[in-house]
Short mmCIF file of C-alpha atoms in Angstrom, two decimals:
data_model
loop_
_atom_site.label_atom_id
_atom_site.label_comp_id
_atom_site.label_asym_id
_atom_site.label_seq_id
_atom_site.Cartn_x
_atom_site.Cartn_y
_atom_site.Cartn_z
CA MET A 151 0.00 0.00 0.00
CA SER A 152 1.18 3.51 -0.76
CA TYR A 153 0.81 5.81 2.24
CA GLN A 154 0.07 9.50 1.80
CA SER A 155 1.14 10.70 5.24
CA ALA A 156 3.73 9.90 7.89
CA ILE A 157 4.52 10.87 11.46
CA VAL A 158 7.82 10.42 13.28
CA PHE A 159 7.59 10.46 17.06
CA GLY A 160 10.69 11.96 18.67
CA PHE A 161 13.58 14.03 17.42
CA ASN A 162 16.74 12.33 18.66
CA GLU A 163 19.46 11.50 16.13
CA TYR A 164 17.72 8.32 14.95
CA ALA A 165 14.39 10.09 14.57
CA LYS A 166 16.01 13.03 12.81
CA GLN A 167 17.70 10.77 10.24
CA ILE A 168 14.46 8.86 9.64
CA ALA A 169 12.63 12.15 9.14
CA MET A 170 15.20 13.51 6.72
CA GLN A 171 15.10 10.33 4.62
CA ILE A 172 11.35 9.80 4.41
CA ALA A 173 9.75 13.25 4.63
CA PRO A 174 10.03 13.99 0.86
CA GLU A 175 8.20 10.74 0.07
CA TYR A 176 4.89 11.77 1.64
CA LEU A 177 2.30 14.39 0.76
CA SER A 178 1.99 15.33 4.42
CA PHE A 179 4.56 14.76 7.10
CA ALA A 180 4.95 15.85 10.72
CA ILE A 181 7.06 15.22 13.78
CA PHE A 182 5.48 14.76 17.20
CA VAL A 183 7.70 15.45 20.21
CA MET A 184 7.34 15.51 23.98
CA THR A 185 9.56 18.45 24.95
CA GLU A 186 9.83 22.10 23.99
CA SER A 187 13.55 21.72 23.21
CA GLU A 188 12.76 18.96 20.70
CA ARG A 189 9.98 21.07 19.21
CA LEU A 190 12.34 23.99 18.67
CA ALA A 191 15.03 21.73 17.18
CA ALA A 192 12.58 20.08 14.77
CA LYS A 193 11.13 23.42 13.77
CA ALA A 194 14.61 24.84 13.17
CA ALA A 195 15.30 21.86 10.89
CA GLY A 196 12.30 22.85 8.79
CA PHE A 197 9.75 20.25 9.89
CA GLU A 198 6.12 20.68 10.83
CA VAL A 199 6.08 19.73 14.50
CA ALA A 200 3.56 19.27 17.31
CA LEU A 201 3.78 18.54 21.02
CA PHE A 202 2.14 15.47 22.52
CA ASP A 203 2.14 13.44 25.73
CA LEU A 204 1.71 9.75 26.33
CA GLY A 205 -1.80 10.29 27.69
CA GLU A 206 -3.11 11.57 24.34
CA ASP A 207 -6.49 10.53 23.00
CA TRP A 208 -4.97 11.10 19.51
CA LYS A 209 -7.72 13.38 18.23
CA LEU A 210 -4.91 15.58 16.94
CA ILE A 211 -3.98 12.77 14.54
CA GLU A 212 -7.56 12.25 13.40
CA GLU A 213 -7.96 15.99 12.84
CA GLN A 214 -4.77 16.36 10.78
CA PHE A 215 -4.40 13.04 8.93
CA ASP A 216 -6.41 10.31 7.28
CA PRO A 217 -5.49 7.30 9.46
CA SER A 218 -6.26 4.91 6.59
CA SER A 219 -3.29 6.25 4.59
CA LEU A 220 -0.98 7.08 7.49
CA ILE A 221 2.17 5.33 8.72
CA VAL A 222 3.96 6.19 11.97
CA PHE A 223 7.48 5.70 13.31
CA CYS A 224 7.98 5.45 17.07
CA ALA A 225 11.52 6.67 17.70
CA LEU A 226 11.42 8.14 21.20
CA ASP A 227 14.54 8.10 23.36
CA LYS A 228 13.47 5.38 25.79
CA ASP A 229 12.23 1.91 24.90
CA ALA A 230 9.61 2.06 27.64
CA GLU A 231 8.19 5.23 26.08
CA ASN A 232 8.04 3.59 22.66
CA VAL A 233 6.23 0.58 24.13
CA PHE A 234 3.69 2.81 25.86
CA LEU A 235 3.28 4.92 22.71
CA THR A 236 2.73 1.82 20.59
CA ILE A 237 0.09 0.49 23.00
CA SER A 238 -1.63 3.87 23.06
CA LEU A 239 -1.72 4.23 19.27
CA ARG A 240 -2.82 0.64 18.72
CA SER A 241 -5.69 1.03 21.19
CA ILE A 242 -7.15 3.80 19.00
CA PHE A 243 -6.00 2.83 15.48
CA GLU A 244 -6.44 -0.89 14.93
CA GLU A 245 -5.08 -0.90 11.37
CA LEU A 246 -2.40 1.80 11.68
CA PRO A 247 1.05 0.62 10.46
CA ILE A 248 3.48 1.21 13.34
CA ILE A 249 7.26 0.99 12.90
CA ALA A 250 9.17 1.16 16.19
CA LEU A 251 12.80 1.46 17.21
CA ALA A 252 14.11 -0.70 20.05
CA GLY A 253 17.44 -0.69 21.82
CA ASP A 254 17.79 -4.46 21.92
CA HIS A 255 15.99 -7.69 21.09
CA GLU A 256 14.26 -7.90 24.47
CA SER A 257 12.65 -4.49 23.96
CA ALA A 258 11.88 -5.39 20.36
CA ALA A 259 9.85 -8.38 21.53
CA LYS A 260 7.89 -6.13 23.91
CA MET A 261 7.09 -3.68 21.12
CA LYS A 262 5.88 -6.48 18.87
CA SER A 263 3.62 -7.66 21.68
CA ALA A 264 2.43 -4.07 22.13
CA GLY A 265 1.22 -3.99 18.54
CA ALA A 266 4.07 -2.69 16.40
CA ASN A 267 4.01 -4.06 12.85
CA LYS A 268 7.77 -3.86 12.49
CA VAL A 269 10.52 -3.30 15.06
CA MET A 270 14.10 -2.34 14.32
CA ALA A 271 16.64 -3.13 17.04
CA THR A 272 19.13 -0.27 16.82
CA GLN A 273 21.97 -2.13 18.56
CA GLN A 274 21.61 -5.02 16.11
CA ILE A 275 21.41 -2.66 13.13
CA THR A 276 24.57 -0.85 14.23
CA ALA A 277 26.39 -4.12 14.86
CA ASN A 278 25.40 -5.43 11.43
CA ILE A 279 26.57 -2.25 9.72
CA ILE A 280 29.95 -2.38 11.47
CA THR A 281 30.35 -6.06 10.60
CA GLU A 282 29.50 -5.39 6.96
CA MET A 283 31.94 -2.46 6.84
CA LEU A 284 34.74 -4.64 8.21
CA GLU A 285 34.06 -7.78 6.20
CA LYS A 286 32.69 -6.32 2.95
CA PRO A 287 33.98 -2.75 2.64
CA THR A 288 33.52 -2.49 -1.12
CA VAL A 289 30.00 -3.92 -1.06
CA THR A 290 29.11 -1.60 1.80
CA GLU A 291 30.46 1.43 -0.04
CA VAL A 292 28.59 0.59 -3.25
CA LEU A 293 25.29 0.04 -1.41
CA HIS A 294 25.80 3.24 0.60
CA ASP A 295 26.33 5.23 -2.59
CA ILE A 296 23.23 3.71 -4.21
CA LEU A 297 21.02 4.24 -1.19
CA TYR A 298 22.24 7.52 0.26
CA GLU A 299 24.43 9.39 -2.22
CA GLU A 300 23.84 10.89 -5.64
CA SER A 301 24.36 7.67 -7.57
CA PHE A 302 23.16 7.02 -11.11
CA LEU A 303 21.98 3.62 -9.90
CA LYS A 304 18.83 3.44 -7.80
CA ILE A 305 17.00 0.77 -5.83
CA ALA A 306 13.26 1.18 -6.14
CA GLN A 307 10.06 -0.56 -5.15
CA ILE A 308 7.21 -0.52 -7.66
CA THR A 309 3.71 -1.71 -6.85
CA VAL A 310 2.06 -3.65 -9.68
CA PRO A 311 -1.19 -1.92 -10.76
CA GLU A 312 -4.31 -3.96 -11.36
CA ASN A 313 -4.24 -3.37 -15.13
CA SER A 314 -0.48 -3.83 -15.59
CA PHE A 315 0.79 -5.99 -18.43
CA LEU A 316 2.71 -7.98 -15.79
CA VAL A 317 -0.39 -9.34 -14.08
CA GLY A 318 -0.70 -13.06 -14.66
CA LYS A 319 2.87 -13.47 -15.87
CA HIS A 320 5.74 -15.27 -14.16
CA LEU A 321 8.94 -13.42 -13.31
CA HIS A 322 10.97 -15.63 -15.63
CA GLU A 323 8.76 -14.73 -18.62
CA ILE A 324 10.17 -11.19 -18.67
CA ASP A 325 13.71 -10.45 -19.86
CA TRP A 326 14.13 -7.58 -17.42
CA GLY A 327 17.67 -6.74 -18.51
CA GLU A 328 17.03 -6.84 -22.25
CA GLU A 329 13.66 -5.14 -22.21
CA PHE A 330 14.06 -2.60 -19.41
CA ASP A 331 17.75 -2.57 -18.41
CA VAL A 332 16.90 -3.30 -14.76
CA LEU A 333 17.56 -6.16 -12.35
CA VAL A 334 14.67 -7.45 -10.24
CA LEU A 335 16.08 -8.27 -6.81
CA ALA A 336 12.96 -9.41 -5.02
CA ILE A 337 9.20 -9.52 -5.12
CA VAL A 338 6.76 -8.97 -2.27
CA ASP A 339 3.63 -11.10 -2.57
CA HIS A 340 0.74 -8.88 -1.47
CA GLN A 341 -1.11 -11.95 -0.21
CA LEU A 342 1.77 -12.70 2.13
CA SER A 343 2.05 -9.08 3.23
CA ALA A 344 5.46 -8.22 4.71
CA THR A 345 7.35 -11.26 3.44
CA PHE A 346 9.35 -11.13 0.25
CA SER A 347 11.16 -13.54 -2.02
CA PHE A 348 14.42 -13.02 -3.80
CA THR A 349 13.97 -13.61 -7.49
CA SER A 350 15.91 -16.87 -7.38
CA LYS A 351 13.31 -18.29 -4.96
CA GLY A 352 10.34 -16.49 -6.50
CA HIS A 353 11.15 -17.73 -9.98
CA HIS A 354 7.74 -19.35 -10.45
CA HIS A 355 5.76 -16.65 -8.69
CA HIS A 356 2.62 -15.62 -10.52
CA ILE A 357 2.56 -11.79 -10.51
CA ASP A 358 -0.61 -10.37 -9.00
CA PRO A 359 -1.94 -6.80 -8.64
CA ASP A 360 -0.43 -5.04 -5.60
CA ASP A 361 2.68 -7.24 -5.59
CA ILE A 362 5.80 -5.11 -5.12
CA LEU A 363 8.88 -5.42 -7.31
CA VAL A 364 12.23 -4.39 -5.82
CA VAL A 365 14.48 -3.42 -8.71
CA VAL A 366 17.91 -1.88 -9.21
CA GLY A 367 18.85 0.10 -12.30
CA TYR A 368 19.46 3.53 -13.71
CA GLU A 369 16.79 6.07 -12.87
CA ASP A 370 15.72 6.47 -16.50
CA SER A 371 15.36 2.70 -16.89
CA ILE A 372 13.28 2.39 -13.72
CA SER A 373 11.09 5.26 -14.88
CA ALA A 374 10.60 3.55 -18.25
CA LEU A 375 9.60 0.29 -16.53
CA SER A 376 7.22 2.16 -14.23
CA GLU A 377 5.60 3.91 -17.18
CA ALA A 378 5.19 0.60 -19.02
CA MET A 379 3.54 -0.83 -15.88
CA GLY A 380 1.18 2.13 -15.66
CA VAL A 381 2.74 3.51 -12.47
CA VAL A 382 2.80 7.29 -12.11
CA LYS A 383 5.31 7.45 -9.23
CA TRP A 384 7.74 4.86 -7.95
CA ALA A 385 9.40 4.81 -4.56
CA LYS A 386 13.21 5.25 -4.52
#
């Protein structure tokens, strides 16, 4: 599903980096913080920002956003606050996608139990990055340039429209390199929600509407593929 709006809770370094990366991707975006110092910092960084407390009834969200097309990121400083925030949001918004940060696996398990759809353990993420940098420096540098720098190559996710020419076909029926000059890395089966298959395992997958293709290629090539699929905007 393509979300129109996003909220990041908190404005520590993790929250700030999340906000800077995702804000341009949404029609409406805001940061919710708990302290005046965070509000001033977020405002100085150019974000729309609002104060909240953990006892909110969340009418301020319902007044400002359409919850059916909203995604939120819980990135407060303390794990206990993120757990409480997740419980509070889930009690009001049953279907709201909630992404939460956790310091470790134990806290991550608590946030999943609290209702978060996805949890990212920051210690594990940092450890993985350091390991990759030490063991695969060239791979890490290439991926960093593709994902975060001004690289000609892009990684994109493209949702298959209902009337796309791909619907009903198998991945192996398309010569992605010859026809579109892109490489399909993975496909997300919409019927299986958050799970995805790398193309080697999803070789016989029957492409359905709302499946998501994860592709790498030059921006012009990805745009050409998107246009052929009938997609107006693809997510970088």
